[in-house]
């Protein structure tokens, strides 16, 4: 394939599959996979990641260029929507960032023009996960998330669910992992109030903070 950069082909397929499934209609899983394969082939045919450029910036590109790391997620949402862009949000504790998190975040970002991560505050993590969590304080977790190119802003919330912060941000798309059924989430009902929707992206089994902690504890005990 010559000088084609194949880095990102897997993410291109995952994002393409998520978009095809989210589109609904009469398409089944086989059709969605076929569409994702065709999209990935086109991505590689045009040079892959190495060929990605922005010769003519659109309105959303200009927002991102003018305020690349705006500390206020509400302001980012306002600017992107005014520019006609699509706001995507996802959420979680992100207590120990791992490959499963990264893949989900990349797939979420591919669905729109900006990605806001709704991050559980330390008090919320402790209530949900137990007294020994979080492993890292919320400011450190937010800093690591913001270091990722696919994350544009982080919104920290204290409640056990992201419903309040979602009602404030009003994203167009709310993303969860494929182990959830979007229509059964309380977020689905909330987003439908302003025309938003919930989307499930591919789930990556075996990759979780809890499993990593278990491995580390085992190594510590054995040593």
JSON list of C-alpha atoms in Angstrom, two decimals:
[
{"chain": "A", "resi": 1, "resn": "UNK", "atom": "CA", "xyz": [0.00, 0.00, 0.00]},
{"chain": "A", "resi": 2, "resn": "UNK", "atom": "CA", "xyz": [3.00, 2.24, -0.47]},
{"chain": "A", "resi": 3, "resn": "UNK", "atom": "CA", "xyz": [3.35, 5.09, 2.01]},
{"chain": "A", "resi": 4, "resn": "UNK", "atom": "CA", "xyz": [-0.11, 4.64, 3.52]},
{"chain": "A", "resi": 5, "resn": "UNK", "atom": "CA", "xyz": [-0.15, 5.09, 7.29]},
{"chain": "A", "resi": 6, "resn": "UNK", "atom": "CA", "xyz": [-2.32, 2.26, 8.63]},
{"chain": "A", "resi": 7, "resn": "UNK", "atom": "CA", "xyz": [-2.41, 3.73, 12.13]},
{"chain": "A", "resi": 8, "resn": "UNK", "atom": "CA", "xyz": [-6.01, 4.49, 12.99]},
{"chain": "A", "resi": 9, "resn": "UNK", "atom": "CA", "xyz": [-7.55, 1.90, 10.66]},
{"chain": "A", "resi": 10, "resn": "UNK", "atom": "CA", "xyz": [-9.07, 0.04, 13.60]},
{"chain": "A", "resi": 11, "resn": "UNK", "atom": "CA", "xyz": [-10.52, 3.23, 15.04]},
{"chain": "A", "resi": 12, "resn": "UNK", "atom": "CA", "xyz": [-11.86, 4.17, 11.61]},
{"chain": "A", "resi": 13, "resn": "UNK", "atom": "CA", "xyz": [-13.65, 0.81, 11.40]},
{"chain": "A", "resi": 14, "resn": "UNK", "atom": "CA", "xyz": [-15.03, 1.05, 14.97]},
{"chain": "A", "resi": 15, "resn": "UNK", "atom": "CA", "xyz": [-16.30, 4.59, 14.42]},
{"chain": "A", "resi": 16, "resn": "UNK", "atom": "CA", "xyz": [-17.78, 3.70, 11.04]},
{"chain": "A", "resi": 17, "resn": "UNK", "atom": "CA", "xyz": [-19.59, 0.70, 12.54]},
{"chain": "A", "resi": 18, "resn": "UNK", "atom": "CA", "xyz": [-20.93, 2.83, 15.40]},
{"chain": "A", "resi": 19, "resn": "UNK", "atom": "CA", "xyz": [-22.22, 5.48, 13.00]},
{"chain": "A", "resi": 20, "resn": "UNK", "atom": "CA", "xyz": [-23.86, 2.86, 10.73]},
{"chain": "A", "resi": 21, "resn": "UNK", "atom": "CA", "xyz": [-25.59, 1.16, 13.65]},
{"chain": "A", "resi": 22, "resn": "UNK", "atom": "CA", "xyz": [-26.66, 4.48, 15.15]},
{"chain": "A", "resi": 23, "resn": "UNK", "atom": "CA", "xyz": [-28.25, 5.47, 11.86]},
{"chain": "A", "resi": 24, "resn": "UNK", "atom": "CA", "xyz": [-30.82, 2.71, 12.35]},
{"chain": "A", "resi": 25, "resn": "UNK", "atom": "CA", "xyz": [-33.27, 2.22, 9.51]},
{"chain": "A", "resi": 26, "resn": "UNK", "atom": "CA", "xyz": [-33.41, -1.11, 7.73]},
{"chain": "A", "resi": 27, "resn": "UNK", "atom": "CA", "xyz": [-29.68, -1.77, 7.96]},
{"chain": "A", "resi": 28, "resn": "UNK", "atom": "CA", "xyz": [-28.69, -4.84, 10.01]},
{"chain": "A", "resi": 29, "resn": "UNK", "atom": "CA", "xyz": [-25.35, -5.72, 11.57]},
{"chain": "A", "resi": 30, "resn": "UNK", "atom": "CA", "xyz": [-24.01, -7.27, 8.35]},
{"chain": "A", "resi": 31, "resn": "UNK", "atom": "CA", "xyz": [-24.82, -4.09, 6.39]},
{"chain": "A", "resi": 32, "resn": "UNK", "atom": "CA", "xyz": [-23.25, -1.94, 9.12]},
{"chain": "A", "resi": 33, "resn": "UNK", "atom": "CA", "xyz": [-20.06, -4.02, 9.05]},
{"chain": "A", "resi": 34, "resn": "UNK", "atom": "CA", "xyz": [-19.92, -3.78, 5.27]},
{"chain": "A", "resi": 35, "resn": "UNK", "atom": "CA", "xyz": [-20.30, -0.01, 5.44]},
{"chain": "A", "resi": 36, "resn": "UNK", "atom": "CA", "xyz": [-17.58, 0.21, 8.10]},
{"chain": "A", "resi": 37, "resn": "UNK", "atom": "CA", "xyz": [-15.20, -1.90, 5.97]},
{"chain": "A", "resi": 38, "resn": "UNK", "atom": "CA", "xyz": [-15.87, 0.26, 2.93]},
{"chain": "A", "resi": 39, "resn": "UNK", "atom": "CA", "xyz": [-15.24, 3.42, 4.95]},
{"chain": "A", "resi": 40, "resn": "UNK", "atom": "CA", "xyz": [-11.99, 2.04, 6.35]},
{"chain": "A", "resi": 41, "resn": "UNK", "atom": "CA", "xyz": [-10.83, 1.00, 2.87]},
{"chain": "A", "resi": 42, "resn": "UNK", "atom": "CA", "xyz": [-11.53, 4.52, 1.62]},
{"chain": "A", "resi": 43, "resn": "UNK", "atom": "CA", "xyz": [-9.68, 5.95, 4.64]},
{"chain": "A", "resi": 44, "resn": "UNK", "atom": "CA", "xyz": [-6.60, 3.86, 3.78]},
{"chain": "A", "resi": 45, "resn": "UNK", "atom": "CA", "xyz": [-6.93, 4.44, 0.03]},
{"chain": "A", "resi": 46, "resn": "UNK", "atom": "CA", "xyz": [-6.54, 8.15, 0.65]},
{"chain": "A", "resi": 47, "resn": "UNK", "atom": "CA", "xyz": [-3.42, 7.68, 2.75]},
{"chain": "A", "resi": 48, "resn": "UNK", "atom": "CA", "xyz": [-4.74, 6.97, 6.24]},
{"chain": "A", "resi": 49, "resn": "UNK", "atom": "CA", "xyz": [-3.79, 9.15, 9.20]},
{"chain": "A", "resi": 50, "resn": "UNK", "atom": "CA", "xyz": [-0.64, 10.36, 7.44]},
{"chain": "A", "resi": 51, "resn": "UNK", "atom": "CA", "xyz": [-2.74, 12.07, 4.77]},
{"chain": "A", "resi": 52, "resn": "UNK", "atom": "CA", "xyz": [-5.13, 13.87, 7.11]},
{"chain": "A", "resi": 53, "resn": "UNK", "atom": "CA", "xyz": [-4.94, 17.63, 6.59]},
{"chain": "A", "resi": 54, "resn": "UNK", "atom": "CA", "xyz": [-7.23, 20.63, 6.96]},
{"chain": "A", "resi": 55, "resn": "UNK", "atom": "CA", "xyz": [-6.58, 22.77, 3.86]},
{"chain": "A", "resi": 56, "resn": "UNK", "atom": "CA", "xyz": [-9.84, 24.65, 4.28]},
{"chain": "A", "resi": 57, "resn": "UNK", "atom": "CA", "xyz": [-11.06, 25.10, 7.82]},
{"chain": "A", "resi": 58, "resn": "UNK", "atom": "CA", "xyz": [-14.78, 24.97, 8.39]},
{"chain": "A", "resi": 59, "resn": "UNK", "atom": "CA", "xyz": [-16.63, 26.89, 11.09]},
{"chain": "A", "resi": 60, "resn": "UNK", "atom": "CA", "xyz": [-16.09, 24.19, 13.72]},
{"chain": "A", "resi": 61, "resn": "UNK", "atom": "CA", "xyz": [-12.38, 23.98, 12.88]},
{"chain": "A", "resi": 62, "resn": "UNK", "atom": "CA", "xyz": [-12.13, 27.72, 13.45]},
{"chain": "A", "resi": 63, "resn": "UNK", "atom": "CA", "xyz": [-13.77, 27.39, 16.86]},
{"chain": "A", "resi": 64, "resn": "UNK", "atom": "CA", "xyz": [-11.30, 24.71, 17.86]},
{"chain": "A", "resi": 65, "resn": "UNK", "atom": "CA", "xyz": [-8.34, 26.67, 16.50]},
{"chain": "A", "resi": 66, "resn": "UNK", "atom": "CA", "xyz": [-9.42, 29.83, 18.27]},
{"chain": "A", "resi": 67, "resn": "UNK", "atom": "CA", "xyz": [-10.01, 28.14, 21.62]},
{"chain": "A", "resi": 68, "resn": "UNK", "atom": "CA", "xyz": [-8.19, 24.83, 21.57]},
{"chain": "A", "resi": 69, "resn": "UNK", "atom": "CA", "xyz": [-8.40, 24.06, 25.27]},
{"chain": "A", "resi": 70, "resn": "UNK", "atom": "CA", "xyz": [-11.22, 26.22, 26.59]},
{"chain": "A", "resi": 71, "resn": "UNK", "atom": "CA", "xyz": [-11.54, 25.43, 30.31]},
{"chain": "A", "resi": 72, "resn": "UNK", "atom": "CA", "xyz": [-15.28, 25.99, 30.22]},
{"chain": "A", "resi": 73, "resn": "UNK", "atom": "CA", "xyz": [-17.20, 23.09, 28.58]},
{"chain": "A", "resi": 74, "resn": "UNK", "atom": "CA", "xyz": [-20.38, 25.19, 28.46]},
{"chain": "A", "resi": 75, "resn": "UNK", "atom": "CA", "xyz": [-18.55, 27.78, 26.36]},
{"chain": "A", "resi": 76, "resn": "UNK", "atom": "CA", "xyz": [-17.21, 25.12, 23.99]},
{"chain": "A", "resi": 77, "resn": "UNK", "atom": "CA", "xyz": [-20.72, 23.71, 23.55]},
{"chain": "A", "resi": 78, "resn": "UNK", "atom": "CA", "xyz": [-22.10, 27.17, 22.82]},
{"chain": "A", "resi": 79, "resn": "UNK", "atom": "CA", "xyz": [-19.44, 28.02, 20.24]},
{"chain": "A", "resi": 80, "resn": "UNK", "atom": "CA", "xyz": [-19.62, 24.69, 18.43]},
{"chain": "A", "resi": 81, "resn": "UNK", "atom": "CA", "xyz": [-23.43, 24.78, 18.23]},
{"chain": "A", "resi": 82, "resn": "UNK", "atom": "CA", "xyz": [-23.36, 28.37, 16.98]},
{"chain": "A", "resi": 83, "resn": "UNK", "atom": "CA", "xyz": [-20.98, 27.19, 14.25]},
{"chain": "A", "resi": 84, "resn": "UNK", "atom": "CA", "xyz": [-23.45, 24.47, 13.26]},
{"chain": "A", "resi": 85, "resn": "UNK", "atom": "CA", "xyz": [-21.42, 21.62, 14.70]},
{"chain": "A", "resi": 86, "resn": "UNK", "atom": "CA", "xyz": [-22.40, 18.46, 16.57]},
{"chain": "A", "resi": 87, "resn": "UNK", "atom": "CA", "xyz": [-21.62, 18.17, 20.28]},
{"chain": "A", "resi": 88, "resn": "UNK", "atom": "CA", "xyz": [-20.82, 14.72, 21.63]},
{"chain": "A", "resi": 89, "resn": "UNK", "atom": "CA", "xyz": [-20.56, 13.86, 25.32]},
{"chain": "A", "resi": 90, "resn": "UNK", "atom": "CA", "xyz": [-19.62, 10.74, 27.26]},
{"chain": "A", "resi": 91, "resn": "UNK", "atom": "CA", "xyz": [-18.98, 10.08, 30.91]},
{"chain": "A", "resi": 92, "resn": "UNK", "atom": "CA", "xyz": [-17.45, 7.94, 33.61]},
{"chain": "A", "resi": 93, "resn": "UNK", "atom": "CA", "xyz": [-14.95, 7.78, 36.44]},
{"chain": "A", "resi": 94, "resn": "UNK", "atom": "CA", "xyz": [-11.84, 7.21, 34.28]},
{"chain": "A", "resi": 95, "resn": "UNK", "atom": "CA", "xyz": [-10.05, 6.28, 37.48]},
{"chain": "A", "resi": 96, "resn": "UNK", "atom": "CA", "xyz": [-7.18, 4.49, 35.74]},
{"chain": "A", "resi": 97, "resn": "UNK", "atom": "CA", "xyz": [-7.01, 5.40, 32.07]},
{"chain": "A", "resi": 98, "resn": "UNK", "atom": "CA", "xyz": [-6.62, 2.32, 29.87]},
{"chain": "A", "resi": 99, "resn": "UNK", "atom": "CA", "xyz": [-6.94, 1.20, 26.25]},
{"chain": "A", "resi": 100, "resn": "UNK", "atom": "CA", "xyz": [-10.65, 0.51, 26.56]},
{"chain": "A", "resi": 101, "resn": "UNK", "atom": "CA", "xyz": [-11.23, 4.11, 27.64]},
{"chain": "A", "resi": 102, "resn": "UNK", "atom": "CA", "xyz": [-9.11, 5.45, 24.79]},
{"chain": "A", "resi": 103, "resn": "UNK", "atom": "CA", "xyz": [-10.91, 3.42, 22.13]},
{"chain": "A", "resi": 104, "resn": "UNK", "atom": "CA", "xyz": [-14.31, 4.50, 23.44]},
{"chain": "A", "resi": 105, "resn": "UNK", "atom": "CA", "xyz": [-13.27, 8.16, 23.54]},
{"chain": "A", "resi": 106, "resn": "UNK", "atom": "CA", "xyz": [-11.90, 8.04, 19.99]},
{"chain": "A", "resi": 107, "resn": "UNK", "atom": "CA", "xyz": [-15.06, 6.38, 18.69]},
{"chain": "A", "resi": 108, "resn": "UNK", "atom": "CA", "xyz": [-17.17, 9.00, 20.51]},
{"chain": "A", "resi": 109, "resn": "UNK", "atom": "CA", "xyz": [-15.17, 11.90, 19.09]},
{"chain": "A", "resi": 110, "resn": "UNK", "atom": "CA", "xyz": [-15.60, 10.52, 15.57]},
{"chain": "A", "resi": 111, "resn": "UNK", "atom": "CA", "xyz": [-19.37, 10.99, 15.88]},
{"chain": "A", "resi": 112, "resn": "UNK", "atom": "CA", "xyz": [-19.25, 14.79, 16.04]},
{"chain": "A", "resi": 113, "resn": "UNK", "atom": "CA", "xyz": [-17.22, 17.99, 16.11]},
{"chain": "A", "resi": 114, "resn": "UNK", "atom": "CA", "xyz": [-16.31, 18.20, 19.78]},
{"chain": "A", "resi": 115, "resn": "UNK", "atom": "CA", "xyz": [-16.18, 15.76, 22.71]},
{"chain": "A", "resi": 116, "resn": "UNK", "atom": "CA", "xyz": [-17.03, 16.73, 26.28]},
{"chain": "A", "resi": 117, "resn": "UNK", "atom": "CA", "xyz": [-16.22, 14.18, 28.99]},
{"chain": "A", "resi": 118, "resn": "UNK", "atom": "CA", "xyz": [-18.53, 14.27, 32.01]},
{"chain": "A", "resi": 119, "resn": "UNK", "atom": "CA", "xyz": [-16.26, 13.12, 34.85]},
{"chain": "A", "resi": 120, "resn": "UNK", "atom": "CA", "xyz": [-17.44, 11.78, 38.20]},
{"chain": "A", "resi": 121, "resn": "UNK", "atom": "CA", "xyz": [-16.03, 13.86, 41.05]},
{"chain": "A", "resi": 122, "resn": "UNK", "atom": "CA", "xyz": [-14.06, 12.15, 43.84]},
{"chain": "A", "resi": 123, "resn": "UNK", "atom": "CA", "xyz": [-17.09, 12.08, 46.17]},
{"chain": "A", "resi": 124, "resn": "UNK", "atom": "CA", "xyz": [-19.21, 10.51, 43.44]},
{"chain": "A", "resi": 125, "resn": "UNK", "atom": "CA", "xyz": [-16.60, 7.84, 42.67]},
{"chain": "A", "resi": 126, "resn": "UNK", "atom": "CA", "xyz": [-16.33, 6.91, 46.34]},
{"chain": "A", "resi": 127, "resn": "UNK", "atom": "CA", "xyz": [-20.09, 6.46, 46.64]},
{"chain": "A", "resi": 128, "resn": "UNK", "atom": "CA", "xyz": [-20.23, 4.37, 43.47]},
{"chain": "A", "resi": 129, "resn": "UNK", "atom": "CA", "xyz": [-17.02, 2.34, 43.78]},
{"chain": "A", "resi": 130, "resn": "UNK", "atom": "CA", "xyz": [-16.25, 2.16, 47.51]},
{"chain": "A", "resi": 131, "resn": "UNK", "atom": "CA", "xyz": [-14.04, 3.87, 50.11]},
{"chain": "A", "resi": 132, "resn": "UNK", "atom": "CA", "xyz": [-10.75, 2.93, 48.42]},
{"chain": "A", "resi": 133, "resn": "UNK", "atom": "CA", "xyz": [-11.64, 4.73, 45.21]},
{"chain": "A", "resi": 134, "resn": "UNK", "atom": "CA", "xyz": [-10.78, 6.87, 43.37]},
{"chain": "A", "resi": 135, "resn": "UNK", "atom": "CA", "xyz": [-7.19, 5.84, 42.82]},
{"chain": "A", "resi": 136, "resn": "UNK", "atom": "CA", "xyz": [-6.43, 9.30, 41.43]},
{"chain": "A", "resi": 137, "resn": "UNK", "atom": "CA", "xyz": [-7.98, 12.64, 42.43]},
{"chain": "A", "resi": 138, "resn": "UNK", "atom": "CA", "xyz": [-10.39, 14.30, 40.02]},
{"chain": "A", "resi": 139, "resn": "UNK", "atom": "CA", "xyz": [-7.97, 17.02, 38.96]},
{"chain": "A", "resi": 140, "resn": "UNK", "atom": "CA", "xyz": [-5.38, 14.43, 37.90]},
{"chain": "A", "resi": 141, "resn": "UNK", "atom": "CA", "xyz": [-8.01, 12.40, 36.05]},
{"chain": "A", "resi": 142, "resn": "UNK", "atom": "CA", "xyz": [-9.23, 15.52, 34.26]},
{"chain": "A", "resi": 143, "resn": "UNK", "atom": "CA", "xyz": [-5.66, 16.49, 33.32]},
{"chain": "A", "resi": 144, "resn": "UNK", "atom": "CA", "xyz": [-4.99, 13.08, 31.76]},
{"chain": "A", "resi": 145, "resn": "UNK", "atom": "CA", "xyz": [-8.22, 13.20, 29.79]},
{"chain": "A", "resi": 146, "resn": "UNK", "atom": "CA", "xyz": [-7.48, 16.69, 28.48]},
{"chain": "A", "resi": 147, "resn": "UNK", "atom": "CA", "xyz": [-4.06, 15.47, 27.31]},
{"chain": "A", "resi": 148, "resn": "UNK", "atom": "CA", "xyz": [-5.85, 13.26, 24.75]},
{"chain": "A", "resi": 149, "resn": "UNK", "atom": "CA", "xyz": [-6.39, 14.82, 21.33]},
{"chain": "A", "resi": 150, "resn": "UNK", "atom": "CA", "xyz": [-9.88, 13.37, 21.14]},
{"chain": "A", "resi": 151, "resn": "UNK", "atom": "CA", "xyz": [-11.09, 15.16, 24.30]},
{"chain": "A", "resi": 152, "resn": "UNK", "atom": "CA", "xyz": [-11.96, 18.87, 24.06]},
{"chain": "A", "resi": 153, "resn": "UNK", "atom": "CA", "xyz": [-13.24, 19.58, 27.56]},
{"chain": "A", "resi": 154, "resn": "UNK", "atom": "CA", "xyz": [-14.02, 17.93, 30.89]},
{"chain": "A", "resi": 155, "resn": "UNK", "atom": "CA", "xyz": [-17.09, 18.69, 33.01]},
{"chain": "A", "resi": 156, "resn": "UNK", "atom": "CA", "xyz": [-16.83, 17.39, 36.60]},
{"chain": "A", "resi": 157, "resn": "UNK", "atom": "CA", "xyz": [-20.07, 16.54, 38.42]},
{"chain": "A", "resi": 158, "resn": "UNK", "atom": "CA", "xyz": [-20.73, 15.51, 42.04]},
{"chain": "A", "resi": 159, "resn": "UNK", "atom": "CA", "xyz": [-23.93, 13.51, 41.58]},
{"chain": "A", "resi": 160, "resn": "UNK", "atom": "CA", "xyz": [-24.19, 9.76, 41.05]},
{"chain": "A", "resi": 161, "resn": "UNK", "atom": "CA", "xyz": [-25.58, 10.27, 37.54]},
{"chain": "A", "resi": 162, "resn": "UNK", "atom": "CA", "xyz": [-24.67, 12.81, 34.83]},
{"chain": "A", "resi": 163, "resn": "UNK", "atom": "CA", "xyz": [-28.26, 13.95, 34.31]},
{"chain": "A", "resi": 164, "resn": "UNK", "atom": "CA", "xyz": [-27.82, 17.43, 35.79]},
{"chain": "A", "resi": 165, "resn": "UNK", "atom": "CA", "xyz": [-24.64, 18.22, 33.87]},
{"chain": "A", "resi": 166, "resn": "UNK", "atom": "CA", "xyz": [-26.18, 16.83, 30.67]},
{"chain": "A", "resi": 167, "resn": "UNK", "atom": "CA", "xyz": [-29.20, 19.07, 31.12]},
{"chain": "A", "resi": 168, "resn": "UNK", "atom": "CA", "xyz": [-26.78, 21.99, 31.41]},
{"chain": "A", "resi": 169, "resn": "UNK", "atom": "CA", "xyz": [-24.63, 21.05, 28.42]},
{"chain": "A", "resi": 170, "resn": "UNK", "atom": "CA", "xyz": [-27.41, 19.66, 26.20]},
{"chain": "A", "resi": 171, "resn": "UNK", "atom": "CA", "xyz": [-25.19, 17.67, 23.82]},
{"chain": "A", "resi": 172, "resn": "UNK", "atom": "CA", "xyz": [-26.49, 16.29, 20.54]},
{"chain": "A", "resi": 173, "resn": "UNK", "atom": "CA", "xyz": [-25.14, 12.80, 21.23]},
{"chain": "A", "resi": 174, "resn": "UNK", "atom": "CA", "xyz": [-24.48, 10.91, 24.47]},
{"chain": "A", "resi": 175, "resn": "UNK", "atom": "CA", "xyz": [-22.11, 7.95, 24.07]},
{"chain": "A", "resi": 176, "resn": "UNK", "atom": "CA", "xyz": [-21.93, 4.80, 26.16]},
{"chain": "A", "resi": 177, "resn": "UNK", "atom": "CA", "xyz": [-20.08, 1.51, 25.70]},
{"chain": "A", "resi": 178, "resn": "UNK", "atom": "CA", "xyz": [-21.67, -1.36, 23.82]},
{"chain": "A", "resi": 179, "resn": "UNK", "atom": "CA", "xyz": [-22.52, -3.18, 27.07]},
{"chain": "A", "resi": 180, "resn": "UNK", "atom": "CA", "xyz": [-25.41, -0.71, 27.49]},
{"chain": "A", "resi": 181, "resn": "UNK", "atom": "CA", "xyz": [-28.72, -0.54, 25.63]},
{"chain": "A", "resi": 182, "resn": "UNK", "atom": "CA", "xyz": [-29.14, 3.16, 24.76]},
{"chain": "A", "resi": 183, "resn": "UNK", "atom": "CA", "xyz": [-32.95, 3.13, 24.80]},
{"chain": "A", "resi": 184, "resn": "UNK", "atom": "CA", "xyz": [-32.98, 1.86, 28.39]},
{"chain": "A", "resi": 185, "resn": "UNK", "atom": "CA", "xyz": [-30.75, 4.58, 29.78]},
{"chain": "A", "resi": 186, "resn": "UNK", "atom": "CA", "xyz": [-32.26, 7.50, 31.73]},
{"chain": "A", "resi": 187, "resn": "UNK", "atom": "CA", "xyz": [-30.02, 9.72, 29.59]},
{"chain": "A", "resi": 188, "resn": "UNK", "atom": "CA", "xyz": [-32.02, 8.60, 26.54]},
{"chain": "A", "resi": 189, "resn": "UNK", "atom": "CA", "xyz": [-35.20, 10.09, 27.92]},
{"chain": "A", "resi": 190, "resn": "UNK", "atom": "CA", "xyz": [-33.42, 13.29, 28.92]},
{"chain": "A", "resi": 191, "resn": "UNK", "atom": "CA", "xyz": [-31.68, 13.88, 25.57]},
{"chain": "A", "resi": 192, "resn": "UNK", "atom": "CA", "xyz": [-34.89, 13.25, 23.67]},
{"chain": "A", "resi": 193, "resn": "UNK", "atom": "CA", "xyz": [-36.28, 16.42, 25.30]},
{"chain": "A", "resi": 194, "resn": "UNK", "atom": "CA", "xyz": [-34.03, 18.56, 23.06]},
{"chain": "A", "resi": 195, "resn": "UNK", "atom": "CA", "xyz": [-33.74, 16.21, 20.09]},
{"chain": "A", "resi": 196, "resn": "UNK", "atom": "CA", "xyz": [-30.53, 14.50, 21.19]},
{"chain": "A", "resi": 197, "resn": "UNK", "atom": "CA", "xyz": [-29.84, 10.78, 21.08]},
{"chain": "A", "resi": 198, "resn": "UNK", "atom": "CA", "xyz": [-27.86, 8.08, 22.87]},
{"chain": "A", "resi": 199, "resn": "UNK", "atom": "CA", "xyz": [-25.38, 5.94, 20.94]},
{"chain": "A", "resi": 200, "resn": "UNK", "atom": "CA", "xyz": [-23.51, 2.79, 21.98]},
{"chain": "A", "resi": 201, "resn": "UNK", "atom": "CA", "xyz": [-19.98, 2.33, 20.61]},
{"chain": "A", "resi": 202, "resn": "UNK", "atom": "CA", "xyz": [-18.08, -0.99, 20.52]},
{"chain": "A", "resi": 203, "resn": "UNK", "atom": "CA", "xyz": [-17.40, -2.52, 23.94]},
{"chain": "A", "resi": 204, "resn": "UNK", "atom": "CA", "xyz": [-13.92, -3.82, 24.76]},
{"chain": "A", "resi": 205, "resn": "UNK", "atom": "CA", "xyz": [-14.25, -6.73, 27.22]},
{"chain": "A", "resi": 206, "resn": "UNK", "atom": "CA", "xyz": [-11.48, -7.49, 29.67]},
{"chain": "A", "resi": 207, "resn": "UNK", "atom": "CA", "xyz": [-10.32, -3.89, 29.90]},
{"chain": "A", "resi": 208, "resn": "UNK", "atom": "CA", "xyz": [-11.43, -2.14, 33.05]},
{"chain": "A", "resi": 209, "resn": "UNK", "atom": "CA", "xyz": [-9.99, -0.25, 35.99]},
{"chain": "A", "resi": 210, "resn": "UNK", "atom": "CA", "xyz": [-11.16, -2.96, 38.37]},
{"chain": "A", "resi": 211, "resn": "UNK", "atom": "CA", "xyz": [-9.36, -5.72, 36.47]},
{"chain": "A", "resi": 212, "resn": "UNK", "atom": "CA", "xyz": [-6.17, -3.65, 36.31]},
{"chain": "A", "resi": 213, "resn": "UNK", "atom": "CA", "xyz": [-6.32, -3.00, 40.06]},
{"chain": "A", "resi": 214, "resn": "UNK", "atom": "CA", "xyz": [-6.76, -6.73, 40.68]},
{"chain": "A", "resi": 215, "resn": "UNK", "atom": "CA", "xyz": [-3.67, -7.53, 38.59]},
{"chain": "A", "resi": 216, "resn": "UNK", "atom": "CA", "xyz": [-1.60, -4.88, 40.37]},
{"chain": "A", "resi": 217, "resn": "UNK", "atom": "CA", "xyz": [-2.68, -6.15, 43.77]},
{"chain": "A", "resi": 218, "resn": "UNK", "atom": "CA", "xyz": [-1.74, -9.70, 42.76]},
{"chain": "A", "resi": 219, "resn": "UNK", "atom": "CA", "xyz": [1.70, -8.56, 41.59]},
{"chain": "A", "resi": 220, "resn": "UNK", "atom": "CA", "xyz": [2.21, -6.62, 44.83]},
{"chain": "A", "resi": 221, "resn": "UNK", "atom": "CA", "xyz": [1.24, -9.65, 46.91]},
{"chain": "A", "resi": 222, "resn": "UNK", "atom": "CA", "xyz": [3.48, -12.03, 44.94]},
{"chain": "A", "resi": 223, "resn": "UNK", "atom": "CA", "xyz": [6.47, -9.71, 45.26]}
]
